Coordinates of C-alpha atoms and ligand atoms in Angstrom, one line a residue:
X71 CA 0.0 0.0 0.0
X72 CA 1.6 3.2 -0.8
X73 CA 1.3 6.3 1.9
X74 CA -0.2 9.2 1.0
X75 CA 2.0 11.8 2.8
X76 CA 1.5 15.5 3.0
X77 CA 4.0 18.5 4.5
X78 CA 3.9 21.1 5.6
X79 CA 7.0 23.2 5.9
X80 CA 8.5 21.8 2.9
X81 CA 10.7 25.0 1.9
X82 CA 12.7 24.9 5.3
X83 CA 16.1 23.0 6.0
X84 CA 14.5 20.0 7.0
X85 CA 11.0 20.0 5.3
X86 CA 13.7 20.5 2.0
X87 CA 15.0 17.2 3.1
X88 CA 12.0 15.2 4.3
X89 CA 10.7 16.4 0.5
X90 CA 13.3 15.0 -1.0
X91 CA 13.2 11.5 1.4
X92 CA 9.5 11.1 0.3
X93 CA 9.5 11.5 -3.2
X94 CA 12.6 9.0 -3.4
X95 CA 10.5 6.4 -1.3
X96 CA 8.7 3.4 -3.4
X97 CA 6.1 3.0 -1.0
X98 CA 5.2 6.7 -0.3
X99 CA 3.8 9.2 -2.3
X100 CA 4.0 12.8 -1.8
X101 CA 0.2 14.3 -2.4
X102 CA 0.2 18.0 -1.1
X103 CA 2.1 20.4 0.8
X104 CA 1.1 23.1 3.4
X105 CA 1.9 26.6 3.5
X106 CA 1.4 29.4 4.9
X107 CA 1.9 32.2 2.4
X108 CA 1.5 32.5 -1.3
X109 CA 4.6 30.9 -2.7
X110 CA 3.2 29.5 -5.7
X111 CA 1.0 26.4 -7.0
X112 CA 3.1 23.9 -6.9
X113 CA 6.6 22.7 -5.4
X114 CA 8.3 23.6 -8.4
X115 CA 7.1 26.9 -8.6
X116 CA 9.5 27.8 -5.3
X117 CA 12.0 27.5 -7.6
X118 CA 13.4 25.3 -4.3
X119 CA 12.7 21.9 -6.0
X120 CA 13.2 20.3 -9.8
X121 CA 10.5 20.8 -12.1
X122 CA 9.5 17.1 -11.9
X123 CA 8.4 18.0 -8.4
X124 CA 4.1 18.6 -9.0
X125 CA 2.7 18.5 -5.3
X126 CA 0.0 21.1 -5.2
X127 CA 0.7 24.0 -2.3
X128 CA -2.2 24.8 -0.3
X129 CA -2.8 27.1 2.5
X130 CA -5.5 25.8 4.3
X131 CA -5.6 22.1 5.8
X132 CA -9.3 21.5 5.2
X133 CA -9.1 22.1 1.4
X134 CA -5.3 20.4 1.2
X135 CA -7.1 17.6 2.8
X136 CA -10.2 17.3 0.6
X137 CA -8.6 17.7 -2.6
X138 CA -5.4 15.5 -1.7
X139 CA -6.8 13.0 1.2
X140 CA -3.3 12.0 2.8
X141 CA -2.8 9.5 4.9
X142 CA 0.1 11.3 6.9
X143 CA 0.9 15.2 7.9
X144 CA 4.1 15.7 8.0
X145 CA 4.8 19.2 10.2
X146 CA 8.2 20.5 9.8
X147 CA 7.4 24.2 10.6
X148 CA 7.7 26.2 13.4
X149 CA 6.5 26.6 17.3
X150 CA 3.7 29.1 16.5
X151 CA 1.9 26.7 14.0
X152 CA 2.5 23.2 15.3
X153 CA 0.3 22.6 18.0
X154 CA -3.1 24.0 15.6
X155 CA -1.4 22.1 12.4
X156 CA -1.4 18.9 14.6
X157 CA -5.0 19.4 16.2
X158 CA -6.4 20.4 12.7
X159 CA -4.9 17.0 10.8
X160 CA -6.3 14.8 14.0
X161 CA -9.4 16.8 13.5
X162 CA -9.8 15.8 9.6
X163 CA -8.6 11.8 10.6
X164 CA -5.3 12.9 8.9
X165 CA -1.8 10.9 11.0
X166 CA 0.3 14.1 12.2
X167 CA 3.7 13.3 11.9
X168 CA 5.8 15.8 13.7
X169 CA 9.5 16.9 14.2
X170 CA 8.7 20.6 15.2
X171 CA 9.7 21.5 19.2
X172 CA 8.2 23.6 21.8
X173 CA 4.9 21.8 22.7
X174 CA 3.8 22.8 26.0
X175 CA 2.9 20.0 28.8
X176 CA -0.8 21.0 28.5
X177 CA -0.7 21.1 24.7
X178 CA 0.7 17.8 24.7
X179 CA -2.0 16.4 27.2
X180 CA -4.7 17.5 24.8
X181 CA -3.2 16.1 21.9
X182 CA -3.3 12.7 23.6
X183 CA -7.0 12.9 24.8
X184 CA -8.0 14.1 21.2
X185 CA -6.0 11.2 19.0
X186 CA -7.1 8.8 21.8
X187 CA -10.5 9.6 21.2
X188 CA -10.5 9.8 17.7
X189 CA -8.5 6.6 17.7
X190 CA -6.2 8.4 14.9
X191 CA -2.3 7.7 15.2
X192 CA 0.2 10.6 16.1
X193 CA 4.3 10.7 16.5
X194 CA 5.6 13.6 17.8
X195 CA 9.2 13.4 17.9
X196 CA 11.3 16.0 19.5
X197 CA 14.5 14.0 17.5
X198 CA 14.3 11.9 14.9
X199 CA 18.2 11.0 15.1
X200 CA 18.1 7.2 16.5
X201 CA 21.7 8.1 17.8
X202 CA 19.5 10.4 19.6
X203 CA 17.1 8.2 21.0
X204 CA 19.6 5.6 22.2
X205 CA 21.5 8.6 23.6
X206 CA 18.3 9.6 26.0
X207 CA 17.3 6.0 26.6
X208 CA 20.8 5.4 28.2
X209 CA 20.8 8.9 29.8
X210 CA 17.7 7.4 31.4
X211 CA 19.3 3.7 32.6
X212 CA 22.3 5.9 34.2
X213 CA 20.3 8.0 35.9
X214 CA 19.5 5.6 38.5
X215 CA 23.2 5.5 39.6
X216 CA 24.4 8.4 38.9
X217 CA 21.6 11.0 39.7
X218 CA 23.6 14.3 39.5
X219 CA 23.3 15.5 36.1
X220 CA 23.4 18.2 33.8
X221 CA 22.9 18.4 30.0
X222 CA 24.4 20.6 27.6
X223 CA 22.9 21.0 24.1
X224 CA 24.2 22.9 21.2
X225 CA 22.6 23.9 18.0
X226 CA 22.6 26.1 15.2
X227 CA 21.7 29.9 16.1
X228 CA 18.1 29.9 13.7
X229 CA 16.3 27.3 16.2
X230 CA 13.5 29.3 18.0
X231 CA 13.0 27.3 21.5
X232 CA 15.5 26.9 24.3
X233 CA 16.0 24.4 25.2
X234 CA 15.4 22.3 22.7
X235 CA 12.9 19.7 22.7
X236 CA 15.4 16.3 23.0
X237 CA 17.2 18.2 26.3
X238 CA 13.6 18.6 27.6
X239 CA 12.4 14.9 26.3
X240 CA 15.7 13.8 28.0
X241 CA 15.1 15.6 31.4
X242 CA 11.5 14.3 31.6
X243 CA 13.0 10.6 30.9
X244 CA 15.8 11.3 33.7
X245 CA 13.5 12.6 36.2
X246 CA 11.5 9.4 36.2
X247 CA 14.5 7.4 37.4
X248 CA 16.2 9.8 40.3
X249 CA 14.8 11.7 42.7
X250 CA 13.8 15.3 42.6
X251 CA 16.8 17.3 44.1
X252 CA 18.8 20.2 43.9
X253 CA 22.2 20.2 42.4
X254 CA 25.4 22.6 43.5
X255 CA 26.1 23.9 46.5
X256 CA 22.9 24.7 48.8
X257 CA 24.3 28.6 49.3
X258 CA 25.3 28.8 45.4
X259 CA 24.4 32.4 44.3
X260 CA 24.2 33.4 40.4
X261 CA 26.5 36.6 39.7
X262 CA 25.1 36.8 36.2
X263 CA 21.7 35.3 36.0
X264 CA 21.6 32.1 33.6
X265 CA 24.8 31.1 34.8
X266 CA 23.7 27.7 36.0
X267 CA 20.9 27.2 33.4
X268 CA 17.6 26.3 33.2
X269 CA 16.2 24.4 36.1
X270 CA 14.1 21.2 35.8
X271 CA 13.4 19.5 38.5
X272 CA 17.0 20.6 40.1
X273 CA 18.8 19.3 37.1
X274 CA 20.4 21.7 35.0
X275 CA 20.2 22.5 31.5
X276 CA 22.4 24.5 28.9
X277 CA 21.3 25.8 25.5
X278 CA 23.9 27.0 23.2
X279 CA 23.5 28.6 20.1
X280 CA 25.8 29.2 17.6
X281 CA 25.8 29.2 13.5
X282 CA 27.6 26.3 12.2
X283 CA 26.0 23.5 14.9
X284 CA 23.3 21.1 13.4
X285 CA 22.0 19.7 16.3
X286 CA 24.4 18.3 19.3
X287 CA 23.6 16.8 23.1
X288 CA 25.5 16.3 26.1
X289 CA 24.5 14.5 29.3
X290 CA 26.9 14.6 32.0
X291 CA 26.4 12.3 35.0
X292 CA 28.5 13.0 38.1
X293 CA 29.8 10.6 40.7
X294 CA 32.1 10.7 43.4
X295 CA 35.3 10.6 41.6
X296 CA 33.8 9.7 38.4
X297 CA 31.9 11.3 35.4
X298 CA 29.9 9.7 32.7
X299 CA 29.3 11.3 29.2
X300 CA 27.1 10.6 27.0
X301 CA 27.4 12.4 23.5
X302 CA 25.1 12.5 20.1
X303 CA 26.1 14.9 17.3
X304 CA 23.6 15.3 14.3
X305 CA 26.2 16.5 11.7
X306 CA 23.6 16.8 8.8
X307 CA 20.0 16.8 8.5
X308 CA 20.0 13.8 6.7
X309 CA 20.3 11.8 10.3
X310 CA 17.1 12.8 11.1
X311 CA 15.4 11.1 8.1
X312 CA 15.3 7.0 8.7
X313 CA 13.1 8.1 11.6
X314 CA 11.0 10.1 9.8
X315 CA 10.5 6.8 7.5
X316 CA 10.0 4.1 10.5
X317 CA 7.1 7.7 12.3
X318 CA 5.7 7.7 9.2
X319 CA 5.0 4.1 8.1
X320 CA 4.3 3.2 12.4
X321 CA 1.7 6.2 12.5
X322 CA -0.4 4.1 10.0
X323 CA -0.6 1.5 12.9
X324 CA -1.0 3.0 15.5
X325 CA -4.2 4.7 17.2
X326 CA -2.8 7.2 19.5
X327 CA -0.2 9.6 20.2
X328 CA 3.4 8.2 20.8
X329 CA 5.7 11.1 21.7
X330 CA 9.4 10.0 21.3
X331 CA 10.8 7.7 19.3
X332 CA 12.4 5.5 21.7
X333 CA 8.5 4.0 22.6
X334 CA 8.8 2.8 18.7
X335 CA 12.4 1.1 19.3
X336 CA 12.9 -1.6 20.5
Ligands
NAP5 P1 13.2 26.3 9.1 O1 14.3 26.1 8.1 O2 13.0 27.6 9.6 O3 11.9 25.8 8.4 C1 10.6 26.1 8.8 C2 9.8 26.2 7.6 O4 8.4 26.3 7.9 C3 10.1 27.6 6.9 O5 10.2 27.3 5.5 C4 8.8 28.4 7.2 O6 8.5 29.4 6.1 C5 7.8 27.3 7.2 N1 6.6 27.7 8.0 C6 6.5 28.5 9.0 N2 5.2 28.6 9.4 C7 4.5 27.8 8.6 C8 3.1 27.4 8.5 N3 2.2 27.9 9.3 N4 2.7 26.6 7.5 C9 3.6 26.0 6.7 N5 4.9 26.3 6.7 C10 5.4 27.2 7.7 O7 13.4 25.3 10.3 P2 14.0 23.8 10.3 O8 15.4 23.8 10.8 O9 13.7 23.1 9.1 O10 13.2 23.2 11.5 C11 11.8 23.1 11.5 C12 11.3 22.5 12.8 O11 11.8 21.2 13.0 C13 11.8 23.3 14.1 O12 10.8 23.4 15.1 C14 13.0 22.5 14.5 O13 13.2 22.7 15.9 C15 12.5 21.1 14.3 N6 13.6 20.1 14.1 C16 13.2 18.9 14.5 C17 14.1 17.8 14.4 C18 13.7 16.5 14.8 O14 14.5 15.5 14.7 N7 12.5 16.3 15.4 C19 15.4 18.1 13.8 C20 15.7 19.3 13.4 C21 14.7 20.4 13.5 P3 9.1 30.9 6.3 O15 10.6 30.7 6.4 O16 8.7 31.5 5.0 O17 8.5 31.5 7.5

């Protein structure tokens, strides 16, 4: 059966690449795309894409979806739209698909009670880099012995949320396995605020931005005497595409939201 797969944010750095992924995939088919400004009628019209390259640009869902009928959204676009793009395409009975950060906790909950309900599959994904995954699911097993922790991520200086969504997934994995406590010194004072990061849960986290990264994590897990490091680099935006292949072809099974990759590896 071939997968009808739609996208929206096709014209950014990784929508460019998931664009390219589909339309080289036997068993996919790329039906529509979704924008959000007038940028022409088709995917070739950009000027982005080769002329070969026919999927019709729409701006609104509803008529992307009646004229196109995909199985699969794929949302590649940007914290403002995400969460109304994903509600929309659950809405319609259409399988959101997305790599776009900065859900909020309550955004998230209502995403789960509406594809639950609806019985219609979603994958959010905060990283589709299986290095990644692996990276957070090990974070996670350490945890338990070595609870004192602080993560360090690093990406390029375009990305819109800090921190990003994988330091956040990998905090909320961590915090599950240690118990909540405060890290440092109890009389620790800042002398320039920021200086010890963000604070979840008493673990810290680092965001750093700067032109040139792709997409980097650190987890650092501190012992007497001893330090663990665990370390994922995305070097190129094409490590985040066999998991966008394995979201999209498990999204077709499943009949709820999954958020993270690592509950679709084994
Ligand atoms: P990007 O290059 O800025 O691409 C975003 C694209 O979305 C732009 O072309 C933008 O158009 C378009 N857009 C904005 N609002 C839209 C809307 N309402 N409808 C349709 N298109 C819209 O960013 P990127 O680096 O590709 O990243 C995209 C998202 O993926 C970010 O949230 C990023 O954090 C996330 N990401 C996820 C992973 C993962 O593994 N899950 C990996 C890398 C990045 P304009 O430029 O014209 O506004």
């Amino acid at each position: 059966m071939t997968i009808r797969v739609a996208i929206a944010g096709a014209r950014g750095k990784m929508g460019k690449e998931a664009v390219h992924t589909v339309m080289n995939h036997a068993e996919m088919e790329l039906v529509s795309v979704l924008d959000y400004k007038k940028v022409g009628d088709t995917l070739a019209d950009t000027k982005l894409f080769p002329s070969d390259f026919t999927a019709p640009i729409y701006i609104d869902l509803e008529q992307l979806n009646a004229e196109t009928k995909p199985d699969v959204l794929i949302d590649l676009t940007t914290p403002e739209f995400v969460y109304e793009h994903t509600k929309q395409a659950l809405e319609l009975n259409v399988r959101p698909v997305v790599g776009t950060t900065g859900f909020s906790d309550e955004q998230l909950e209502e995403l789960k009670a509406l594809s639950k309900e609806s019985k219609i599959g979603c994958i959010i994904a905060p990283n589709f880099a299986i290095g990644a995954v692996l990276m957070m699911k090990f974070a996670e097993q350490a945890a338990k012995y070595l609870p004192d922790i602080e993560i360090i991520e690093m990406h390029h200086d375009q990305k819109l949320d800090a921190p990003s969504g994988t330091a956040m997934k990998t905090a909320h994995l961590i915090s599950q396995q240690r118990p909540i406590h405060e890290q440092g010194h109890v009389h620790e004072k800042e002398i320039l605020e920021g200086a010890r990061g963000a604070n979840y849960d008493g673990m810290r986290i680092h965001s750093v931005r700067l032109p040139g990264l792709v997409a980097h994590q650190q987890v650092l897990l501190g012992g007497e005497g001893q330090m663990l490091t665990l370390r994922h680099d995305s070097f190129n935006r094409g490590s985040f595409m066999s998991g966008v292949i394995l979201s999209i072809q498990t999204v077709m099974e499943k009949e709820e939201l999954i958020y993270g990759l690592e509950h679709i590896i084994d």
